[in-house]
PDB file of N, CA and C in Angstrom:
ATOM      1  N   MET P   7     121.978  61.571  90.488  1.00 72.00           N
ATOM      2  CA  MET P   7     123.427  62.070  90.651  1.00 72.00           C
ATOM      3  C   MET P   7     123.286  63.018  92.394  1.00 72.00           C
ATOM      4  N   ARG P   8     123.105  61.673  93.046  1.00 86.00           N
ATOM      5  CA  ARG P   8     123.513  61.371  94.173  1.00 86.00           C
ATOM      6  C   ARG P   8     124.896  63.077  95.032  1.00 86.00           C
ATOM      7  N   ILE P   9     125.855  62.610  94.223  1.00 90.00           N
ATOM      8  CA  ILE P   9     126.376  63.894  94.178  1.00 90.00           C
ATOM      9  C   ILE P   9     126.091  65.449  94.586  1.00 90.00           C
ATOM     10  N   ILE P  10     124.969  66.129  93.785  1.00 91.00           N
ATOM     11  CA  ILE P  10     124.664  67.486  94.255  1.00 91.00           C
ATOM     12  C   ILE P  10     123.322  66.590  95.372  1.00 91.00           C
ATOM     13  N   GLU P  11     122.551  65.800  95.344  1.00 92.00           N
ATOM     14  CA  GLU P  11     122.062  65.916  97.020  1.00 92.00           C
ATOM     15  C   GLU P  11     123.001  65.783  97.671  1.00 92.00           C
ATOM     16  N   ILE P  12     124.122  65.422  97.866  1.00 94.00           N
ATOM     17  CA  ILE P  12     125.037  65.220  99.091  1.00 94.00           C
ATOM     18  C   ILE P  12     125.380  66.695  99.166  1.00 94.00           C
ATOM     19  N   LEU P  13     125.546  67.452  98.287  1.00 93.00           N
ATOM     20  CA  LEU P  13     126.411  68.595  98.547  1.00 93.00           C
ATOM     21  C   LEU P  13     125.059  70.086  98.987  1.00 93.00           C
ATOM     22  N   GLY P  14     123.961  69.507  98.504  1.00 94.00           N
ATOM     23  CA  GLY P  14     122.947  70.534  98.981  1.00 94.00           C
ATOM     24  C   GLY P  14     122.556  70.096 100.259  1.00 94.00           C
ATOM     25  N   TYR P  15     123.073  69.190 100.845  1.00 96.00           N
ATOM     26  CA  TYR P  15     123.012  69.133 102.136  1.00 96.00           C
ATOM     27  C   TYR P  15     124.432  69.472 103.389  1.00 96.00           C
ATOM     28  N   ALA P  16     124.947  69.289 102.776  1.00 94.00           N
ATOM     29  CA  ALA P  16     126.338  70.070 103.400  1.00 94.00           C
ATOM     30  C   ALA P  16     126.055  72.207 103.983  1.00 94.00           C
ATOM     31  N   GLY P  17     125.570  72.217 102.346  1.00 94.00           N
ATOM     32  CA  GLY P  17     125.748  73.697 102.168  1.00 94.00           C
ATOM     33  C   GLY P  17     124.450  74.027 103.729  1.00 94.00           C
ATOM     34  N   MET P  18     123.257  73.076 103.614  1.00 96.00           N
ATOM     35  CA  MET P  18     122.712  73.433 104.791  1.00 96.00           C
ATOM     36  C   MET P  18     123.260  73.395 105.703  1.00 96.00           C
ATOM     37  N   LEU P  19     124.224  72.117 106.038  1.00 96.00           N
ATOM     38  CA  LEU P  19     124.737  72.320 107.055  1.00 96.00           C
ATOM     39  C   LEU P  19     125.187  73.575 107.562  1.00 96.00           C
ATOM     40  N   PHE P  20     126.492  73.968 106.896  1.00 95.00           N
ATOM     41  CA  PHE P  20     127.375  75.269 106.730  1.00 95.00           C
ATOM     42  C   PHE P  20     126.104  76.573 107.206  1.00 95.00           C
ATOM     43  N   TRP P  21     125.222  76.746 106.145  1.00 95.00           N
ATOM     44  CA  TRP P  21     124.924  77.358 107.077  1.00 95.00           C
ATOM     45  C   TRP P  21     124.223  77.473 107.955  1.00 95.00           C
ATOM     46  N   LEU P  22     123.956  76.097 108.400  1.00 96.00           N
ATOM     47  CA  LEU P  22     122.876  76.025 109.558  1.00 96.00           C
ATOM     48  C   LEU P  22     123.433  76.522 111.195  1.00 96.00           C
ATOM     49  N   VAL P  23     125.267  76.385 110.876  1.00 96.00           N
ATOM     50  CA  VAL P  23     126.953  75.997 111.877  1.00 96.00           C
ATOM     51  C   VAL P  23     127.084  77.666 112.147  1.00 96.00           C
ATOM     52  N   THR P  24     127.183  78.030 110.842  1.00 94.00           N
ATOM     53  CA  THR P  24     127.193  79.466 110.527  1.00 94.00           C
ATOM     54  C   THR P  24     125.823  80.470 111.203  1.00 94.00           C
ATOM     55  N   ILE P  25     125.167  80.417 111.256  1.00 95.00           N
ATOM     56  CA  ILE P  25     124.349  80.931 111.867  1.00 95.00           C
ATOM     57  C   ILE P  25     123.987  80.783 113.575  1.00 95.00           C
ATOM     58  N   VAL P  26     124.424  79.417 113.872  1.00 96.00           N
ATOM     59  CA  VAL P  26     124.291  79.516 114.991  1.00 96.00           C
ATOM     60  C   VAL P  26     126.038  79.869 116.710  1.00 96.00           C
ATOM     61  N   ARG P  27     127.754  79.924 115.055  1.00 94.00           N
ATOM     62  CA  ARG P  27     127.748  80.249 115.399  1.00 94.00           C
ATOM     63  C   ARG P  27     127.634  81.851 115.083  1.00 94.00           C
ATOM     64  N   ALA P  28     127.509  82.453 114.803  1.00 94.00           N
ATOM     65  CA  ALA P  28     126.588  83.913 114.765  1.00 94.00           C
ATOM     66  C   ALA P  28     125.802  83.909 116.625  1.00 94.00           C
ATOM     67  N   LEU P  29     125.001  83.331 116.409  1.00 94.00           N
ATOM     68  CA  LEU P  29     124.341  83.542 117.935  1.00 94.00           C
ATOM     69  C   LEU P  29     124.958  83.720 119.001  1.00 94.00           C
ATOM     70  N   VAL P  30     125.927  82.824 118.937  1.00 95.00           N
ATOM     71  CA  VAL P  30     126.232  82.488 120.327  1.00 95.00           C
ATOM     72  C   VAL P  30     127.775  83.931 120.353  1.00 95.00           C
ATOM     73  N   ASP P  31     128.286  83.913 119.139  1.00 93.00           N
ATOM     74  CA  ASP P  31     129.189  84.735 119.280  1.00 93.00           C
ATOM     75  C   ASP P  31     128.898  86.401 119.938  1.00 93.00           C
ATOM     76  N   ASP P  32     127.474  86.572 119.278  1.00 89.00           N
ATOM     77  CA  ASP P  32     126.683  88.183 119.133  1.00 89.00           C
ATOM     78  C   ASP P  32     125.013  87.812 118.766  1.00 89.00           C
ATOM     79  N   ALA P  33     124.607  87.394 120.215  1.00 84.00           N
ATOM     80  CA  ALA P  33     122.935  87.330 119.244  1.00 84.00           C
ATOM     81  C   ALA P  33     122.318  88.464 118.534  1.00 84.00           C
ATOM     82  N   LEU P  34     122.520  89.972 119.568  1.00 85.00           N
ATOM     83  CA  LEU P  34     122.106  90.458 119.586  1.00 85.00           C
ATOM     84  C   LEU P  34     122.516  90.806 117.827  1.00 85.00           C
ATOM     85  N   SER P  35     123.574  91.372 117.922  1.00 86.00           N
ATOM     86  CA  SER P  35     123.788  91.070 115.964  1.00 86.00           C
ATOM     87  C   SER P  35     123.842  90.287 114.865  1.00 86.00           C
ATOM     88  N   ALA P  36     123.540  89.314 115.516  1.00 91.00           N
ATOM     89  CA  ALA P  36     123.654  87.948 114.446  1.00 91.00           C
ATOM     90  C   ALA P  36     122.389  87.681 113.643  1.00 91.00           C
ATOM     91  N   TRP P  37     121.361  88.704 113.814  1.00 94.00           N
ATOM     92  CA  TRP P  37     120.040  88.888 113.032  1.00 94.00           C
ATOM     93  C   TRP P  37     120.486  88.875 111.175  1.00 94.00           C
ATOM     94  N   PRO P  38     121.276  89.558 111.111  1.00 93.00           N
ATOM     95  CA  PRO P  38     122.115  89.823 109.218  1.00 93.00           C
ATOM     96  C   PRO P  38     122.461  88.285 108.918  1.00 93.00           C
ATOM     97  N   VAL P  39     123.073  87.562 109.935  1.00 94.00           N
ATOM     98  CA  VAL P  39     123.768  86.275 109.357  1.00 94.00           C
ATOM     99  C   VAL P  39     122.589  85.664 109.663  1.00 94.00           C
ATOM    100  N   LEU P  40     121.385  85.483 110.216  1.00 95.00           N
ATOM    101  CA  LEU P  40     120.447  84.602 110.352  1.00 95.00           C
ATOM    102  C   LEU P  40     119.313  84.404 108.555  1.00 95.00           C
ATOM    103  N   LEU P  41     119.388  86.076 108.989  1.00 96.00           N
ATOM    104  CA  LEU P  41     118.117  85.983 107.595  1.00 96.00           C
ATOM    105  C   LEU P  41     119.280  85.654 106.046  1.00 96.00           C
ATOM    106  N   VAL P  42     120.320  85.935 106.079  1.00 96.00           N
ATOM    107  CA  VAL P  42     120.722  84.952 104.414  1.00 96.00           C
ATOM    108  C   VAL P  42     120.902  84.161 105.212  1.00 96.00           C
ATOM    109  N   GLY P  43     121.387  83.501 106.193  1.00 96.00           N
ATOM    110  CA  GLY P  43     121.446  82.089 106.138  1.00 96.00           C
ATOM    111  C   GLY P  43     120.588  81.523 105.615  1.00 96.00           C
ATOM    112  N   ILE P  44     118.803  81.535 106.382  1.00 97.00           N
ATOM    113  CA  ILE P  44     117.765  80.635 106.004  1.00 97.00           C
ATOM    114  C   ILE P  44     117.810  81.507 104.675  1.00 97.00           C
ATOM    115  N   ALA P  45     117.944  82.597 103.807  1.00 97.00           N
ATOM    116  CA  ALA P  45     117.791  82.098 102.433  1.00 97.00           C
ATOM    117  C   ALA P  45     118.439  80.976 101.557  1.00 97.00           C
ATOM    118  N   LEU P  46     119.889  81.357 102.165  1.00 97.00           N
ATOM    119  CA  LEU P  46     120.771  80.759 101.328  1.00 97.00           C
ATOM    120  C   LEU P  46     120.716  78.916 101.976  1.00 97.00           C
ATOM    121  N   GLY P  47     120.522  78.957 102.935  1.00 96.00           N
ATOM    122  CA  GLY P  47     120.249  77.181 103.653  1.00 96.00           C
ATOM    123  C   GLY P  47     119.288  76.805 102.860  1.00 96.00           C
ATOM    124  N   GLY P  48     118.196  77.947 103.455  1.00 97.00           N
ATOM    125  CA  GLY P  48     116.477  77.182 102.134  1.00 97.00           C
ATOM    126  C   GLY P  48     117.211  76.975 100.722  1.00 97.00           C
ATOM    127  N   ALA P  49     118.427  77.469  99.955  1.00 97.00           N
ATOM    128  CA  ALA P  49     117.813  77.335  98.867  1.00 97.00           C
ATOM    129  C   ALA P  49     118.870  76.300  98.870  1.00 97.00           C
ATOM    130  N   HIS P  50     119.561  75.780  99.218  1.00 97.00           N
ATOM    131  CA  HIS P  50     120.921  74.609  99.239  1.00 97.00           C
ATOM    132  C   HIS P  50     119.706  73.502 100.071  1.00 97.00           C
ATOM    133  N   MET P  51     118.247  73.486 100.637  1.00 97.00           N
ATOM    134  CA  MET P  51     117.776  72.214 100.925  1.00 97.00           C
ATOM    135  C   MET P  51     116.801  72.196  99.739  1.00 97.00           C
ATOM    136  N   VAL P  52     116.538  73.104  99.280  1.00 97.00           N
ATOM    137  CA  VAL P  52     116.097  73.059  97.994  1.00 97.00           C
ATOM    138  C   VAL P  52     116.871  72.295  96.186  1.00 97.00           C
ATOM    139  N   ILE P  53     118.012  72.315  96.469  1.00 95.00           N
ATOM    140  CA  ILE P  53     118.494  71.515  95.962  1.00 95.00           C
ATOM    141  C   ILE P  53     118.305  70.638  96.080  1.00 95.00           C
ATOM    142  N   ALA P  54     119.086  69.977  98.017  1.00 96.00           N
ATOM    143  CA  ALA P  54     119.074  68.802  98.249  1.00 96.00           C
ATOM    144  C   ALA P  54     117.822  67.474  97.909  1.00 96.00           C
ATOM    145  N   VAL P  55     117.138  68.222  98.271  1.00 96.00           N
ATOM    146  CA  VAL P  55     115.850  67.512  98.072  1.00 96.00           C
ATOM    147  C   VAL P  55     115.223  67.540  96.773  1.00 96.00           C
ATOM    148  N   GLY P  56     115.590  68.978  95.716  1.00 93.00           N
ATOM    149  CA  GLY P  56     115.531  68.414  94.337  1.00 93.00           C
ATOM    150  C   GLY P  56     115.838  67.816  93.644  1.00 93.00           C
ATOM    151  N   ALA P  57     116.901  67.219  93.967  1.00 91.00           N
ATOM    152  CA  ALA P  57     118.601  66.178  93.727  1.00 91.00           C
ATOM    153  C   ALA P  57     116.948  64.963  93.546  1.00 91.00           C
ATOM    154  N   ALA P  58     117.429  65.015  95.095  1.00 91.00           N
ATOM    155  CA  ALA P  58     116.430  63.846  95.507  1.00 91.00           C
ATOM    156  C   ALA P  58     115.506  63.143  94.906  1.00 91.00           C
ATOM    157  N   ARG P  59     113.977  64.310  94.677  1.00 92.00           N
ATOM    158  CA  ARG P  59     113.194  64.264  93.879  1.00 92.00           C
ATOM    159  C   ARG P  59     112.814  64.242  92.225  1.00 92.00           C
ATOM    160  N   ARG P  60     114.939  64.870  91.807  1.00 88.00           N
ATOM    161  CA  ARG P  60     114.780  64.963  90.425  1.00 88.00           C
ATOM    162  C   ARG P  60     114.049  66.063  89.757  1.00 88.00           C
ATOM    163  N   ARG P  61     113.752  67.449  90.121  1.00 89.00           N
ATOM    164  CA  ARG P  61     113.591  68.571  89.765  1.00 89.00           C
ATOM    165  C   ARG P  61     113.974  69.752  89.470  1.00 89.00           C
ATOM    166  N   ARG P  62     113.521  70.108  88.343  1.00 87.00           N
ATOM    167  CA  ARG P  62     114.298  71.561  87.593  1.00 87.00           C
ATOM    168  C   ARG P  62     114.530  72.282  88.478  1.00 87.00           C
ATOM    169  N   ILE P  63     113.603  72.135  89.750  1.00 92.00           N
ATOM    170  CA  ILE P  63     114.145  73.834  90.389  1.00 92.00           C
ATOM    171  C   ILE P  63     115.549  73.763  90.964  1.00 92.00           C
ATOM    172  N   VAL P  64     116.028  72.509  90.477  1.00 92.00           N
ATOM    173  CA  VAL P  64     117.515  72.592  91.482  1.00 92.00           C
ATOM    174  C   VAL P  64     118.686  73.590  91.066  1.00 92.00           C
ATOM    175  N   TYR P  65     117.999  74.005  89.383  1.00 92.00           N
ATOM    176  CA  TYR P  65     118.885  74.880  88.525  1.00 92.00           C
ATOM    177  C   TYR P  65     118.945  76.382  89.406  1.00 92.00           C
ATOM    178  N   ALA P  66     117.669  76.193  89.190  1.00 95.00           N
ATOM    179  CA  ALA P  66     117.030  77.806  90.088  1.00 95.00           C
ATOM    180  C   ALA P  66     118.155  78.323  90.601  1.00 95.00           C
ATOM    181  N   ALA P  67     117.811  76.975  91.774  1.00 96.00           N
ATOM    182  CA  ALA P  67     118.297  77.624  93.240  1.00 96.00           C
ATOM    183  C   ALA P  67     119.435  77.539  93.173  1.00 96.00           C
ATOM    184  N   MET P  68     120.528  76.546  92.666  1.00 95.00           N
ATOM    185  CA  MET P  68     121.832  76.947  92.511  1.00 95.00           C
ATOM    186  C   MET P  68     121.942  78.220  92.068  1.00 95.00           C
ATOM    187  N   TRP P  69     121.440  79.142  90.541  1.00 96.00           N
ATOM    188  CA  TRP P  69     121.586  80.261  90.349  1.00 96.00           C
ATOM    189  C   TRP P  69     121.085  81.131  91.188  1.00 96.00           C
ATOM    190  N   PHE P  70     120.268  81.135  91.993  1.00 97.00           N
ATOM    191  CA  PHE P  70     120.232  81.860  93.563  1.00 97.00           C
ATOM    192  C   PHE P  70     121.163  82.035  94.695  1.00 97.00           C
ATOM    193  N   VAL P  71     121.515  80.906  94.706  1.00 96.00           N
ATOM    194  CA  VAL P  71     123.142  80.855  95.760  1.00 96.00           C
ATOM    195  C   VAL P  71     123.604  81.279  95.317  1.00 96.00           C
ATOM    196  N   LEU P  72     124.498  81.088  93.587  1.00 96.00           N
ATOM    197  CA  LEU P  72     125.308  81.463  93.258  1.00 96.00           C
ATOM    198  C   LEU P  72     125.370  82.928  93.096  1.00 96.00           C
ATOM    199  N   ILE P  73     124.308  83.855  92.967  1.00 96.00           N
ATOM    200  CA  ILE P  73     123.805  85.565  92.910  1.00 96.00           C
ATOM    201  C   ILE P  73     124.424  85.491  94.629  1.00 96.00           C
ATOM    202  N   GLY P  74     124.018  84.912  95.612  1.00 96.00           N
ATOM    203  CA  GLY P  74     123.472  85.465  96.968  1.00 96.00           C
ATOM    204  C   GLY P  74     125.409  85.151  97.887  1.00 96.00           C
ATOM    205  N   ASP P  75     125.475  83.978  97.202  1.00 94.00           N
ATOM    206  CA  ASP P  75     127.672  83.903  97.079  1.00 94.00           C
ATOM    207  C   ASP P  75     128.967  85.232  96.733  1.00 94.00           C
ATOM    208  N   SER P  76     128.375  85.962  95.622  1.00 96.00           N
ATOM    209  CA  SER P  76     128.962  86.176  95.168  1.00 96.00           C
ATOM    210  C   SER P  76     128.679  87.193  96.195  1.00 96.00           C
ATOM    211  N   LEU P  77     127.554  87.981  95.980  1.00 96.00           N
ATOM    212  CA  LEU P  77     127.259  89.076  96.650  1.00 96.00           C
ATOM    213  C   LEU P  77     127.838  89.194  98.127  1.00 96.00           C
ATOM    214  N   LEU P  78     127.590  88.372  98.832  1.00 94.00           N
ATOM    215  CA  LEU P  78     128.780  87.826  99.771  1.00 94.00           C
ATOM    216  C   LEU P  78     129.702  88.169 100.102  1.00 94.00           C
ATOM    217  N   THR P  79     130.860  87.942  98.849  1.00 94.00           N
ATOM    218  CA  THR P  79     132.058  88.400  98.358  1.00 94.00           C
ATOM    219  C   THR P  79     132.339  89.030  98.147  1.00 94.00           C
ATOM    220  N   VAL P  80     131.208  90.785  97.136  1.00 95.00           N
ATOM    221  CA  VAL P  80     131.530  91.317  97.231  1.00 95.00           C
ATOM    222  C   VAL P  80     131.563  92.293  98.515  1.00 95.00           C
ATOM    223  N   PHE P  81     130.569  92.130  99.141  1.00 93.00           N
ATOM    224  CA  PHE P  81     130.291  93.088  99.947  1.00 93.00           C
ATOM    225  C   PHE P  81     130.610  92.931 101.789  1.00 93.00           C
ATOM    226  N   VAL P  82     131.046  91.727 101.615  1.00 92.00           N
ATOM    227  CA  VAL P  82     131.161  91.183 102.837  1.00 92.00           C
ATOM    228  C   VAL P  82     132.786  90.805 103.381  1.00 92.00           C
ATOM    229  N   ASP P  83     133.151  89.116 102.763  1.00 90.00           N
ATOM    230  CA  ASP P  83     134.367  88.991 102.588  1.00 90.00           C
ATOM    231  C   ASP P  83     134.808  88.054 101.285  1.00 90.00           C
ATOM    232  N   VAL P  84     135.914  88.906 101.153  1.00 92.00           N
ATOM    233  CA  VAL P  84     135.883  88.119  99.742  1.00 92.00           C
ATOM    234  C   VAL P  84     136.347  86.194  99.749  1.00 92.00           C
ATOM    235  N   ARG P  85     136.768  86.096 101.214  1.00 89.00           N
ATOM    236  CA  ARG P  85     136.522  84.432 101.514  1.00 89.00           C
ATOM    237  C   ARG P  85     135.309  83.858 101.244  1.00 89.00           C
ATOM    238  N   ALA P  86     134.768  84.465 100.462  1.00 91.00           N
ATOM    239  CA  ALA P  86     133.120  83.147 100.075  1.00 91.00           C
ATOM    240  C   ALA P  86     133.287  82.977  99.049  1.00 91.00           C
ATOM    241  N   ILE P  87     134.559  83.600  98.416  1.00 94.00           N
ATOM    242  CA  ILE P  87     135.120  82.971  97.061  1.00 94.00           C
ATOM    243  C   ILE P  87     134.748  81.399  96.773  1.00 94.00           C
ATOM    244  N   ALA P  88     134.966  80.960  98.443  1.00 93.00           N
ATOM    245  CA  ALA P  88     134.818  79.761  98.172  1.00 93.00           C
ATOM    246  C   ALA P  88     133.862  79.285  98.169  1.00 93.00           C
ATOM    247  N   LEU P  89     132.583  79.949  98.688  1.00 92.00           N
ATOM    248  CA  LEU P  89     131.368  79.643  98.431  1.00 92.00           C
ATOM    249  C   LEU P  89     130.906  79.252  96.628  1.00 92.00           C
ATOM    250  N   VAL P  90     131.322  80.183  96.155  1.00 94.00           N
ATOM    251  CA  VAL P  90     130.540  80.804  94.988  1.00 94.00           C
ATOM    252  C   VAL P  90     131.286  79.722  93.783  1.00 94.00           C
ATOM    253  N   LEU P  91     132.858  78.928  94.162  1.00 94.00           N
ATOM    254  CA  LEU P  91     133.295  78.314  93.606  1.00 94.00           C
ATOM    255  C   LEU P  91     132.417  76.797  93.963  1.00 94.00           C
ATOM    256  N   PHE P  92     132.296  76.743  95.424  1.00 92.00           N
ATOM    257  CA  PHE P  92     131.147  74.906  95.904  1.00 92.00           C
ATOM    258  C   PHE P  92     129.816  74.657  94.429  1.00 92.00           C
ATOM    259  N   THR P  93     129.322  76.379  94.090  1.00 93.00           N
ATOM    260  CA  THR P  93     128.250  76.357  93.671  1.00 93.00           C
ATOM    261  C   THR P  93     128.322  76.396  92.099  1.00 93.00           C
ATOM    262  N   ILE P  94     129.327  76.835  91.555  1.00 94.00           N
ATOM    263  CA  ILE P  94     129.797  77.030  90.170  1.00 94.00           C
ATOM    264  C   ILE P  94     130.220  74.830  89.670  1.00 94.00           C
ATOM    265  N   PHE P  95     130.828  74.548  91.497  1.00 92.00           N
ATOM    266  CA  PHE P  95     131.203  73.093  91.261  1.00 92.00           C
ATOM    267  C   PHE P  95     129.550  72.346  90.643  1.00 92.00           C
ATOM    268  N   LEU P  96     128.989  72.577  91.728  1.00 90.00           N
ATOM    269  CA  LEU P  96     127.229  72.333  91.699  1.00 90.00           C
ATOM    270  C   LEU P  96     126.665  72.213  90.146  1.00 90.00           C
ATOM    271  N   LEU P  97     126.973  73.137  89.448  1.00 91.00           N
ATOM    272  CA  LEU P  97     126.097  73.302  88.554  1.00 91.00           C
ATOM    273  C   LEU P  97     127.322  73.026  87.165  1.00 91.00           C
ATOM    274  N   LEU P  98     127.971  72.573  87.879  1.00 90.00           N
ATOM    275  CA  LEU P  98     128.889  71.923  86.775  1.00 90.00           C
ATOM    276  C   LEU P  98     128.598  70.772  86.218  1.00 90.00           C
ATOM    277  N   LEU P  99     127.924  70.108  87.606  1.00 88.00           N
ATOM    278  CA  LEU P  99     127.281  68.452  87.957  1.00 88.00           C
ATOM    279  C   LEU P  99     126.941  67.857  87.066  1.00 88.00           C
ATOM    280  N   THR P 100     125.528  69.523  87.129  1.00 87.00           N
ATOM    281  CA  THR P 100     124.049  69.322  86.309  1.00 87.00           C
ATOM    282  C   THR P 100     124.817  68.918  84.638  1.00 87.00           C
ATOM    283  N   ARG P 101     125.591  69.451  83.784  1.00 85.00           N
ATOM    284  CA  ARG P 101     125.760  69.970  82.726  1.00 85.00           C
ATOM    285  C   ARG P 101     125.934  68.616  81.562  1.00 85.00           C
ATOM    286  N   PRO P 102     126.605  67.555  82.029  1.00 84.00           N
ATOM    287  CA  PRO P 102     126.702  66.054  81.864  1.00 84.00           C
ATOM    288  C   PRO P 102     125.992  65.457  80.965  1.00 84.00           C
ATOM    289  N   ALA P 103     125.312  65.425  79.712  1.00 82.00           N
ATOM    290  CA  ALA P 103     124.290  64.725  79.186  1.00 82.00           C
ATOM    291  C   ALA P 103     123.205  63.932  80.168  1.00 82.00           C
ATOM    292  N   ALA P 104     124.675  63.339  80.967  1.00 78.00           N
ATOM    293  CA  ALA P 104     123.618  61.887  81.870  1.00 78.00           C
ATOM    294  C   ALA P 104     123.123  62.259  83.260  1.00 78.00           C
ATOM    295  N   ALA P 105     124.177  63.968  83.878  1.00 76.00           N
ATOM    296  CA  ALA P 105     122.430  64.649  84.403  1.00 76.00           C
ATOM    297  C   ALA P 105     121.060  65.183  83.659  1.00 76.00           C
ATOM    298  N   ARG P 106     121.711  65.128  82.755  1.00 76.00           N
ATOM    299  CA  ARG P 106     120.007  65.923  82.238  1.00 76.00           C
ATOM    300  C   ARG P 106     119.240  65.073  82.034  1.00 76.00           C
ATOM    301  N   GLU P 107     119.701  64.123  81.546  1.00 80.00           N
ATOM    302  CA  GLU P 107     118.606  62.643  81.738  1.00 80.00           C
ATOM    303  C   GLU P 107     118.073  61.834  82.449  1.00 80.00           C
ATOM    304  N   TRP P 108     118.821  62.774  83.766  1.00 74.00           N
ATOM    305  CA  TRP P 108     118.565  61.693  85.135  1.00 74.00           C
ATOM    306  C   TRP P 108     117.280  63.085  85.893  1.00 74.00           C
ATOM    307  N   PHE P 109     117.651  64.541  85.408  1.00 74.00           N
ATOM    308  CA  PHE P 109     116.906  65.243  86.196  1.00 74.00           C
ATOM    309  C   PHE P 109     115.696  65.549  85.002  1.00 74.00           C
ATOM    310  N   ALA P 110     116.055  65.043  84.385  1.00 77.00           N
ATOM    311  CA  ALA P 110     114.283  64.633  83.239  1.00 77.00           C
ATOM    312  C   ALA P 110     114.103  63.489  83.581  1.00 77.00           C
ATOM    313  N   GLY P 111     113.992  62.686  84.589  1.00 71.00           N
ATOM    314  CA  GLY P 111     113.442  61.491  84.779  1.00 71.00           C
ATOM    315  C   GLY P 111     113.622  60.012  84.497  1.00 71.00           C
ATOM    316  N   SER P 112     114.250  60.153  82.868  1.00 47.00           N
ATOM    317  CA  SER P 112     114.030  59.361  81.279  1.00 47.00           C
ATOM    318  C   SER P 112     115.123  58.372  82.007  1.00 47.00           C
ATOM    319  N   VAL P 113     116.104  58.499  83.130  1.00 47.00           N
ATOM    320  CA  VAL P 113     117.632  56.994  83.432  1.00 47.00           C
ATOM    321  C   VAL P 113     116.793  56.481  84.297  1.00 47.00           C
TER     322      VAL P 113
END
């Protein structure tokens, strides 16, 4: 399930760029973006590294990201729905039997 690993790294890159943009635009008020970015970017790192190592923690990290992105959609910007859909796609990638076997280490 290399695609899950790659998409995890893409999520990390997204949050890194978002944090840098917030710091460049207005460093004094960027702390909320920094906190959210560290939390959700860190979860994406768990997804990427966990997928590479076939760790089941990936599922928990995906659910954490889904909840976090959903809260962003409701309380910050409705355009964050794209992040929610991205995370749903990640969760769907874990559903086929081959993916479950891969994470179990039997492939």
